[in-house]
Short mmCIF file of C-alpha atoms and ligand atoms in Angstrom, two decimals:
data_model
loop_
_atom_site.label_atom_id
_atom_site.label_comp_id
_atom_site.label_asym_id
_atom_site.label_seq_id
_atom_site.Cartn_x
_atom_site.Cartn_y
_atom_site.Cartn_z
CA MET A 809 25.50 23.49 -15.91
CA SER A 810 22.99 24.86 -18.20
CA LEU A 811 19.96 22.55 -18.96
CA LYS A 812 17.16 22.40 -21.07
CA ILE A 813 14.18 21.99 -19.01
CA ALA A 814 10.32 21.01 -20.68
CA LEU A 815 7.33 22.89 -18.32
CA LEU A 816 4.25 20.70 -18.37
CA PRO A 817 1.93 22.76 -16.22
CA GLY A 818 -1.19 20.61 -17.22
CA ASP A 819 -4.86 21.20 -15.49
CA GLY A 820 -6.45 21.96 -11.90
CA ILE A 821 -3.23 23.01 -9.60
CA GLY A 822 -0.20 21.54 -12.32
CA PRO A 823 -0.07 25.36 -13.49
CA GLU A 824 0.09 26.88 -9.62
CA VAL A 825 2.98 24.18 -7.94
CA LEU A 826 4.69 23.92 -11.21
CA ALA A 827 4.72 28.29 -10.75
CA GLN A 828 6.52 27.64 -7.15
CA ALA A 829 8.95 24.89 -8.30
CA VAL A 830 9.98 26.85 -10.79
CA LYS A 831 10.32 29.89 -8.71
CA CYS A 832 12.89 27.71 -6.95
CA LEU A 833 14.82 26.63 -9.85
CA GLU A 834 15.10 30.31 -10.45
CA ALA A 835 16.58 31.17 -7.17
CA VAL A 836 19.01 27.99 -7.24
CA GLU A 837 19.76 29.61 -10.48
CA GLU A 838 20.97 33.05 -9.19
CA THR A 839 22.35 31.57 -6.02
CA PHE A 840 24.35 29.06 -7.61
CA ASN A 841 25.37 30.49 -10.77
CA GLN A 842 23.51 27.71 -13.02
CA HIS A 843 21.32 28.18 -15.97
CA PHE A 844 18.33 26.70 -17.02
CA ILE A 845 16.30 27.39 -20.02
CA PHE A 846 12.18 26.87 -19.79
CA LYS A 847 10.15 25.86 -22.57
CA GLU A 848 6.58 25.23 -21.38
CA ALA A 849 3.59 23.06 -23.42
CA PRO A 850 0.43 21.88 -22.74
CA VAL A 851 -0.88 18.75 -21.95
CA GLY A 852 -3.50 16.96 -20.57
CA ALA A 853 -7.81 18.59 -20.85
CA ILE A 854 -5.63 22.02 -21.31
CA ALA A 855 -4.30 20.54 -24.91
CA ILE A 856 -7.35 18.67 -25.65
CA ASP A 857 -9.28 21.82 -25.69
CA LYS A 858 -6.27 23.89 -27.69
CA LYS A 859 -4.93 20.75 -30.02
CA GLY A 860 -7.74 18.68 -29.92
CA LYS A 861 -5.50 16.03 -28.37
CA PRO A 862 -3.60 15.28 -24.39
CA LEU A 863 0.14 15.11 -25.57
CA PRO A 864 0.37 16.79 -28.82
CA ASP A 865 3.04 16.50 -31.00
CA ALA A 866 5.08 19.55 -30.30
CA THR A 867 5.01 18.71 -26.85
CA LEU A 868 6.31 15.65 -27.15
CA LYS A 869 8.91 17.10 -29.26
CA LEU A 870 9.94 19.49 -26.71
CA CYS A 871 10.73 17.08 -23.77
CA LYS A 872 12.09 14.30 -26.40
CA GLU A 873 14.90 17.28 -27.05
CA SER A 874 15.35 18.33 -23.21
CA ASP A 875 17.10 17.38 -20.75
CA ALA A 876 14.38 17.29 -18.28
CA VAL A 877 10.78 17.34 -17.90
CA LEU A 878 8.96 19.22 -14.91
CA PHE A 879 5.40 18.07 -14.92
CA GLY A 880 2.39 19.74 -12.83
CA ALA A 881 -0.18 16.98 -13.07
CA ILE A 882 -3.63 16.11 -15.68
CA GLY A 883 -6.91 15.72 -15.36
CA ASP A 884 -10.58 17.70 -15.55
CA PRO A 885 -14.02 16.05 -13.94
CA LYS A 886 -14.94 16.58 -17.70
CA TYR A 887 -14.06 13.55 -18.54
CA ASP A 888 -13.34 11.65 -15.13
CA ASN A 889 -17.33 12.36 -15.23
CA ASP A 890 -17.80 10.95 -18.76
CA PRO A 891 -17.45 7.62 -19.13
CA GLU A 892 -17.93 7.74 -22.65
CA ALA A 893 -15.18 10.32 -23.32
CA LYS A 894 -13.63 8.94 -26.79
CA VAL A 895 -10.13 11.04 -25.77
CA ARG A 896 -8.84 11.53 -22.13
CA PRO A 897 -6.10 13.78 -20.16
CA GLU A 898 -5.00 10.98 -18.53
CA GLN A 899 -3.63 9.30 -21.84
CA GLY A 900 -1.68 11.99 -22.46
CA LEU A 901 0.63 11.40 -19.04
CA LEU A 902 0.82 7.46 -20.03
CA GLN A 903 1.89 8.21 -23.69
CA LEU A 904 4.17 11.16 -22.13
CA ARG A 905 5.87 8.20 -19.98
CA LYS A 906 5.85 5.36 -23.04
CA GLU A 907 7.36 7.60 -25.19
CA LEU A 908 10.02 8.58 -22.83
CA GLY A 909 10.97 5.30 -21.77
CA LEU A 910 10.08 6.30 -18.26
CA PHE A 911 10.13 2.78 -16.61
CA ALA A 912 11.05 3.63 -12.75
CA ASN A 913 9.22 5.94 -10.94
CA ILE A 914 10.75 6.33 -7.86
CA ARG A 915 8.66 7.90 -5.22
CA PRO A 916 10.21 8.38 -1.78
CA ILE A 917 7.89 8.06 1.74
CA LEU A 918 9.44 9.94 4.76
CA SER A 919 8.01 10.92 8.04
CA HIS A 920 9.19 14.42 9.09
CA PRO A 921 9.68 14.92 12.50
CA THR A 922 7.76 18.56 12.07
CA LEU A 923 4.60 17.04 11.21
CA LEU A 924 4.32 14.02 13.10
CA ASP A 925 0.82 15.12 14.56
CA LYS A 926 -0.25 15.76 11.12
CA SER A 927 -0.50 12.21 10.17
CA PRO A 928 -3.95 10.41 11.21
CA LEU A 929 -1.48 7.53 12.81
CA LYS A 930 0.23 7.17 15.86
CA LYS A 931 3.25 9.78 16.10
CA LYS A 932 4.87 5.89 16.98
CA VAL A 933 4.14 4.39 14.46
CA VAL A 934 5.28 7.02 12.21
CA ASN A 935 7.96 8.52 13.64
CA GLY A 936 11.71 7.66 11.39
CA THR A 937 9.87 6.46 8.48
CA ASP A 938 12.06 6.86 5.41
CA PHE A 939 11.26 4.05 2.32
CA VAL A 940 10.78 4.62 -1.00
CA ILE A 941 8.74 2.75 -3.91
CA TYR A 942 10.25 2.03 -7.31
CA ARG A 943 6.99 1.45 -9.35
CA GLU A 944 6.80 0.15 -12.62
CA LEU A 945 5.83 2.61 -15.03
CA THR A 946 5.39 1.64 -18.49
CA GLY A 947 3.63 -1.83 -18.69
CA GLY A 948 1.38 -3.53 -16.87
CA ILE A 949 -2.95 -3.25 -16.80
CA TYR A 950 -2.27 0.48 -17.14
CA PHE A 951 -0.83 -0.07 -21.27
CA GLY A 952 -2.66 -3.22 -21.50
CA GLU A 953 -5.22 -4.23 -24.44
CA LYS A 954 -9.09 -2.71 -23.36
CA LYS A 955 -12.13 -4.62 -24.11
CA LEU A 956 -15.74 -3.09 -24.52
CA ASN A 957 -18.18 -5.16 -26.01
CA GLU A 958 -20.47 -3.56 -28.59
CA GLU A 959 -23.51 -3.72 -26.36
CA GLY A 960 -21.26 -2.23 -23.33
CA THR A 961 -21.64 -4.77 -21.06
CA LYS A 962 -18.24 -6.34 -20.66
CA ALA A 963 -15.15 -4.93 -20.54
CA SER A 964 -11.26 -5.95 -20.02
CA ASP A 965 -8.10 -4.58 -19.01
CA LEU A 966 -4.90 -6.47 -20.15
CA CYS A 967 -2.28 -7.04 -17.60
CA GLU A 968 1.19 -7.93 -19.15
CA TYR A 969 4.67 -8.16 -17.91
CA THR A 970 8.08 -9.12 -19.68
CA GLU A 971 10.83 -10.52 -17.87
CA GLU A 972 12.53 -7.80 -19.45
CA GLU A 973 10.75 -5.20 -18.02
CA ILE A 974 10.60 -6.83 -15.08
CA SER A 975 14.34 -7.04 -14.92
CA ARG A 976 15.61 -3.75 -15.47
CA ILE A 977 13.41 -1.75 -12.90
CA ALA A 978 14.64 -4.57 -10.58
CA HIS A 979 18.21 -4.08 -10.78
CA LEU A 980 17.68 -0.37 -10.02
CA ALA A 981 15.91 -1.03 -6.85
CA PHE A 982 18.40 -3.41 -5.94
CA LYS A 983 20.99 -0.83 -6.53
CA ALA A 984 19.01 1.46 -4.23
CA ALA A 985 18.54 -0.85 -1.77
CA LYS A 986 22.74 -1.18 -1.77
CA GLY A 987 22.99 2.66 -0.77
CA ARG A 988 20.43 2.63 1.65
CA LYS A 989 19.31 -0.19 4.32
CA LYS A 990 20.09 -3.26 2.41
CA LYS A 991 16.22 -4.54 2.27
CA LEU A 992 13.84 -5.20 -0.93
CA THR A 993 10.30 -5.64 -0.44
CA LEU A 994 9.07 -6.86 -3.46
CA ILE A 995 4.57 -6.41 -3.79
CA ASP A 996 2.68 -8.22 -5.22
CA LYS A 997 -0.21 -10.30 -5.60
CA ALA A 998 1.81 -13.83 -6.52
CA ASN A 999 -1.07 -16.66 -4.97
CA VAL A 1000 -3.89 -15.01 -7.74
CA LEU A 1001 -1.92 -13.62 -10.76
CA GLU A 1002 0.25 -15.13 -12.92
CA SER A 1003 1.75 -11.41 -14.03
CA SER A 1004 2.69 -11.60 -10.61
CA ARG A 1005 4.53 -15.17 -10.25
CA LEU A 1006 6.94 -14.18 -13.10
CA TRP A 1007 7.95 -10.64 -10.98
CA ARG A 1008 8.53 -13.00 -8.20
CA LYS A 1009 10.41 -15.77 -10.26
CA VAL A 1010 12.72 -12.26 -12.11
CA VAL A 1011 13.18 -10.73 -9.22
CA ALA A 1012 14.28 -13.66 -6.96
CA LYS A 1013 16.99 -14.61 -9.75
CA ILE A 1014 18.50 -11.25 -10.02
CA GLY A 1015 18.21 -11.37 -6.16
CA GLU A 1016 20.94 -13.61 -6.21
CA SER A 1017 23.53 -11.10 -8.07
CA TYR A 1018 22.80 -8.85 -4.79
CA PRO A 1019 23.60 -11.11 -2.11
CA GLU A 1020 23.96 -8.39 0.59
CA ILE A 1021 20.81 -7.35 0.10
CA THR A 1022 17.39 -9.24 2.42
CA LEU A 1023 15.02 -9.77 -0.31
CA ASP A 1024 11.45 -10.42 0.79
CA PHE A 1025 8.22 -10.43 -0.65
CA MET A 1026 4.78 -9.63 0.32
CA PHE A 1027 1.76 -9.63 -0.76
CA VAL A 1028 -0.50 -6.28 -1.93
CA ASP A 1029 -3.16 -6.63 0.19
CA ASN A 1030 -0.81 -7.84 3.54
CA ALA A 1031 1.38 -4.44 2.52
CA ALA A 1032 -1.48 -2.02 2.18
CA MET A 1033 -2.61 -2.65 5.83
CA GLN A 1034 1.64 -3.27 6.62
CA ILE A 1035 2.01 0.08 5.45
CA ILE A 1036 -0.02 2.20 7.92
CA LEU A 1037 -0.30 -0.82 10.55
CA ASN A 1038 4.29 -0.03 10.95
CA PRO A 1039 5.57 1.62 7.72
CA LYS A 1040 9.08 1.51 9.19
CA GLN A 1041 9.61 -2.45 8.21
CA PHE A 1042 10.05 -1.14 4.72
CA ASP A 1043 13.15 0.34 2.98
CA VAL A 1044 12.90 -0.11 -0.68
CA ILE A 1045 9.49 -1.30 -2.32
CA LEU A 1046 9.78 -2.57 -5.45
CA THR A 1047 6.32 -3.03 -7.18
CA GLU A 1048 3.96 -3.12 -10.99
CA ASN A 1049 2.07 -0.27 -12.16
CA MET A 1050 -0.93 -0.58 -10.86
CA PHE A 1051 -0.35 -1.65 -7.25
CA GLY A 1052 2.90 1.36 -7.08
CA ASP A 1053 0.16 3.96 -7.65
CA ILE A 1054 -2.43 2.99 -5.05
CA ILE A 1055 0.11 1.96 -2.04
CA SER A 1056 2.21 5.55 -3.01
CA ASP A 1057 -1.11 7.02 -2.25
CA GLU A 1058 -1.35 5.45 0.44
CA GLY A 1059 2.10 5.98 2.00
CA SER A 1060 1.54 9.60 1.51
CA VAL A 1061 -0.67 9.34 4.91
CA ILE A 1062 2.31 9.09 6.70
CA GLY A 1063 3.91 12.24 5.78
CA GLY A 1064 0.77 14.00 7.01
CA SER A 1065 -0.46 15.46 3.27
CA ILE A 1066 0.28 14.27 -0.64
CA GLY A 1067 1.12 17.72 -1.16
CA LEU A 1068 4.54 16.29 0.11
CA LEU A 1069 5.19 13.71 -1.81
CA ALA A 1070 7.31 14.29 -5.01
CA SER A 1071 9.00 11.69 -7.67
CA ALA A 1072 10.97 10.62 -10.26
CA SER A 1073 10.49 8.89 -13.40
CA VAL A 1074 13.44 7.71 -15.19
CA GLY A 1075 14.72 5.62 -17.88
CA GLU A 1076 17.61 4.92 -20.13
CA GLU A 1077 17.61 9.15 -21.78
CA ASN A 1078 14.72 10.90 -20.43
CA ALA A 1079 13.45 11.93 -16.94
CA LEU A 1080 10.54 13.42 -15.96
CA PHE A 1081 9.78 14.93 -12.42
CA GLU A 1082 6.12 15.72 -10.97
CA PRO A 1083 4.47 15.62 -7.59
CA ILE A 1084 2.83 12.04 -7.27
CA HIS A 1085 -0.52 13.57 -6.54
CA GLY A 1086 -3.26 14.56 -9.66
CA SER A 1087 -4.60 18.06 -10.32
CA TYR A 1088 -6.85 18.30 -7.02
CA PRO A 1089 -9.61 20.14 -9.48
CA GLN A 1090 -11.14 21.48 -6.43
CA ALA A 1091 -8.40 23.63 -5.30
CA LYS A 1092 -7.77 24.87 -8.80
CA GLY A 1093 -7.07 28.78 -8.72
CA LYS A 1094 -8.27 29.24 -5.09
CA ASP A 1095 -4.17 29.24 -3.82
CA ILE A 1096 -4.18 26.96 -1.11
CA ALA A 1097 -2.49 23.62 -3.00
CA ASN A 1098 0.58 22.00 -1.23
CA PRO A 1099 3.71 23.11 -3.86
CA ILE A 1100 6.03 21.23 -1.50
CA ALA A 1101 5.53 18.02 -3.70
CA SER A 1102 6.41 19.84 -6.72
CA ILE A 1103 9.15 21.91 -5.20
CA LEU A 1104 10.71 18.64 -3.91
CA SER A 1105 10.52 17.04 -7.37
CA ALA A 1106 12.28 20.18 -8.74
CA ALA A 1107 14.86 19.00 -6.17
CA MET A 1108 14.94 15.43 -7.30
CA LEU A 1109 15.80 16.79 -10.77
CA LEU A 1110 18.86 18.72 -9.55
CA GLU A 1111 19.80 14.95 -7.85
CA HIS A 1112 19.60 13.51 -10.82
CA PHE A 1113 22.42 16.01 -12.53
CA GLY A 1114 24.64 15.92 -9.79
CA LEU A 1115 23.58 19.26 -8.37
CA MET A 1116 23.80 17.69 -4.43
CA GLU A 1117 24.25 21.22 -2.89
CA GLU A 1118 21.58 22.54 -5.38
CA ALA A 1119 19.07 20.00 -4.11
CA TRP A 1120 20.57 20.48 -0.73
CA ALA A 1121 19.45 24.38 -0.89
CA VAL A 1122 15.82 23.76 -1.74
CA LYS A 1123 15.51 21.15 0.73
CA LYS A 1124 16.80 22.96 3.38
CA ALA A 1125 14.61 25.64 2.61
CA VAL A 1126 11.17 23.33 2.06
CA ASP A 1127 12.38 21.93 5.78
CA LYS A 1128 13.00 25.79 7.01
CA SER A 1129 9.26 26.71 5.80
CA LEU A 1130 7.42 23.07 7.77
CA LYS A 1131 9.53 24.41 10.99
CA LYS A 1132 8.47 28.17 10.92
CA GLY A 1133 4.85 26.79 10.10
CA ILE A 1134 5.06 28.94 6.86
CA VAL A 1135 2.20 26.31 5.10
CA THR A 1136 -0.58 25.71 3.34
CA PRO A 1137 -3.83 24.66 5.00
CA ASP A 1138 -3.36 20.76 4.54
CA LEU A 1139 -1.35 21.13 6.71
CA LYS A 1140 -2.71 23.76 9.22
CA ALA A 1141 -6.09 24.25 9.50
CA ASN A 1142 -6.94 28.15 9.00
CA SER A 1143 -3.38 28.99 7.72
CA GLN A 1144 -2.97 32.60 6.18
CA TYR A 1145 -0.38 30.94 3.68
CA GLY A 1146 -1.46 30.01 0.17
CA THR A 1147 0.39 28.15 -2.36
CA ASN A 1148 2.46 31.49 -3.64
CA GLN A 1149 3.21 32.33 -0.41
CA VAL A 1150 4.66 29.49 0.54
CA GLY A 1151 6.35 29.00 -3.13
CA ASP A 1152 7.83 32.81 -2.20
CA PHE A 1153 9.25 31.51 1.22
CA ILE A 1154 10.96 28.62 -0.09
CA ALA A 1155 12.76 29.95 -2.67
CA HIS A 1156 13.84 33.32 -0.78
CA ASN A 1157 15.26 30.75 1.59
CA ILE A 1158 17.27 28.76 -0.88
CA VAL A 1159 20.96 30.14 -0.25
CA ASP A 1160 24.58 29.76 -0.86
CA ILE A 1161 25.45 26.17 1.38
CA GLU A 1162 28.29 27.57 2.41
CA ASP A 1163 26.94 30.77 4.20
CA ASP A 1164 24.37 28.38 5.32
CA PHE A 1165 27.16 26.40 6.92
CA LEU A 1166 28.70 29.81 8.23
CA MET A 1167 25.80 31.15 9.49
CA ASN A 1168 24.57 28.28 10.97
CA GLY A 1169 27.59 26.25 12.01
CA GLU A 1170 25.28 23.06 10.76
CA ASN A 1171 26.93 19.73 10.56
CA ILE A 1172 25.77 19.30 6.79
CA ASP A 1173 25.82 15.91 4.96
CA LEU A 1174 24.74 16.43 1.66
CA GLY A 1175 23.97 12.47 1.19
CA LYS A 1176 21.14 12.55 3.55
CA SER A 1177 18.04 13.87 2.81
CA THR A 1178 15.30 15.84 4.47
CA ILE A 1179 12.49 15.75 3.05
CA ILE A 1180 13.07 13.45 -0.35
N1 NAI B 2484 -0.51 12.66 -12.55
C1 NAI B 2484 -1.11 13.23 -12.51
O1 NAI B 2484 -1.49 14.40 -13.31
C2 NAI B 2484 -2.37 12.73 -11.97
C3 NAI B 2484 -3.21 13.20 -12.21
N2 NAI B 2484 -4.80 12.60 -11.40
C4 NAI B 2484 -5.85 13.14 -12.14
O2 NAI B 2484 -6.66 14.38 -11.21
C5 NAI B 2484 -8.00 14.35 -11.04
C6 NAI B 2484 -8.25 14.40 -9.67
O3 NAI B 2484 -8.13 13.25 -9.43
P1 NAI B 2484 -7.98 12.44 -7.76
O4 NAI B 2484 -8.89 11.08 -7.52
O5 NAI B 2484 -8.75 13.44 -6.74
O6 NAI B 2484 -6.44 12.64 -7.03
P2 NAI B 2484 -6.23 14.21 -6.45
O7 NAI B 2484 -4.50 13.64 -6.48
O8 NAI B 2484 -5.77 15.53 -7.71
O9 NAI B 2484 -6.82 14.64 -5.41
C7 NAI B 2484 -7.16 13.83 -4.19
C8 NAI B 2484 -6.95 14.89 -2.80
O10 NAI B 2484 -5.46 15.07 -2.54
C9 NAI B 2484 -5.24 16.01 -1.68
N3 NAI B 2484 -4.30 16.89 -2.31
C10 NAI B 2484 -3.37 16.70 -3.87
N4 NAI B 2484 -2.88 17.33 -4.21
C11 NAI B 2484 -2.59 18.59 -2.67
C12 NAI B 2484 -1.87 19.51 -2.84
N5 NAI B 2484 -0.84 19.99 -3.64
N6 NAI B 2484 -2.14 19.68 -1.47
C13 NAI B 2484 -2.59 19.85 -0.94
N7 NAI B 2484 -4.36 18.79 -0.93
C14 NAI B 2484 -3.62 17.81 -1.65
C15 NAI B 2484 -6.70 16.95 -2.04
O11 NAI B 2484 -7.54 16.35 -0.61
C16 NAI B 2484 -7.25 15.90 -2.76
O12 NAI B 2484 -8.73 16.02 -2.63
C17 NAI B 2484 -7.99 13.52 -11.74
O13 NAI B 2484 -8.49 13.57 -13.19
C18 NAI B 2484 -7.26 12.34 -12.09
O14 NAI B 2484 -7.20 11.22 -13.25
C19 NAI B 2484 -4.57 11.59 -10.37
C20 NAI B 2484 -3.51 11.42 -10.51
C21 NAI B 2484 -2.38 11.61 -10.61
C1 COI B 2485 -3.57 9.46 -13.60
C2 COI B 2485 -2.63 8.36 -13.99
C3 COI B 2485 -1.95 8.10 -15.35
C4 COI B 2485 -1.20 8.44 -12.79
C5 COI B 2485 -1.23 8.44 -11.30
O1 COI B 2485 -2.25 8.56 -10.85
C6 COI B 2485 -0.20 8.44 -10.88
O2 COI B 2485 0.48 8.32 -12.05
O3 COI B 2485 0.01 8.51 -10.01
MG1 MG B 2486 -1.80 8.15 -8.40
#
């Protein structure tokens, strides 16, 4: 298979972690005889500096012409610390999601057996956690009308949803639940927000056509507590844009580091893969950022195109780095391994699935994920 992949490194640690994902895809090319055509383009703060806007036209064009986008991260303190800034790196990512129609952001949250002591939560609480968040990505408060009065003393952001926007992601989430533990939890704030009441109504109606799925509802404030008290109760979580953003960072505490969590953003025609973390500017250029979230995002890209053996090989190599302790300092204080070394180790361990089977006699189950 030949795939055109747009690489958008972005800002901060984005370029460093994305480079490790590319190394792994190059190892997949060599090992499995696949062909990837990589083309790179600026986005975020670097694009504002170079081209005057966070999503230059040529970057958007490249993404539209590619089979998939592999994204690093965007964001820079010079904008975060300037409330008056007229243009912001984050607008580039939001515009890209909208333009590509990426309405569903899929964020798997898993505990890893060798990392149970990395979570501040009790081992018995996190052990066996395996849920996935379906976060609506192109609607809600991040995209609603923004207002600031002339005096600069009153501001508002509108949260709007249509039945259609809710329904298309709800169907994806119900279908995902069918292949999992058959439970779907809608997280909302329907006791207060009109938009959440529409979510409940639409999702309950759609649930009638998925009778095998147990549907329940949870208010987001309670959910924020339940995710760290009893994460194993969840299977598929469906939620709106901002709630999904917040609870997924919270969920990363279960796995031991946000530097492990990958995501896929999908729509009717396009797909983008990115870590859930941001540009972690404090770590830029220090070779300490965990590249695994980016590498596992590349594995999700492979899965998206049905390259299951290839994705499995990447995840297996990630597993090996975790088991052997070849990890960045977020997972092992004073670790001697940096972003690049971890990336090299994982890339070198992407081996042909048949060889691995013969060497280790392992019972390989391609349908079962290790980290993602
Ligand atoms: N998708 C994106 O590109 C996103 C961009 N951002 C932007 O990123 C910038 C920084 O935002 P923050 O709130 O500090 O979030 P962040 O996710 O960049 O960092 C928060 C904390 O998470 C940890 N962390 C993040 N990535 C890591 C990695 N790969 N390895 C190890 N530890 C890691 C670090 O402890 C860091 O202090 C802002 O400008 C923000 O707007 C934030 C979230 C998502
Ligand atoms: C920076 C935001 C636009 C995005 C974000 O925090 C996320 O998608 O997790
Ligand atoms: Mg976020």
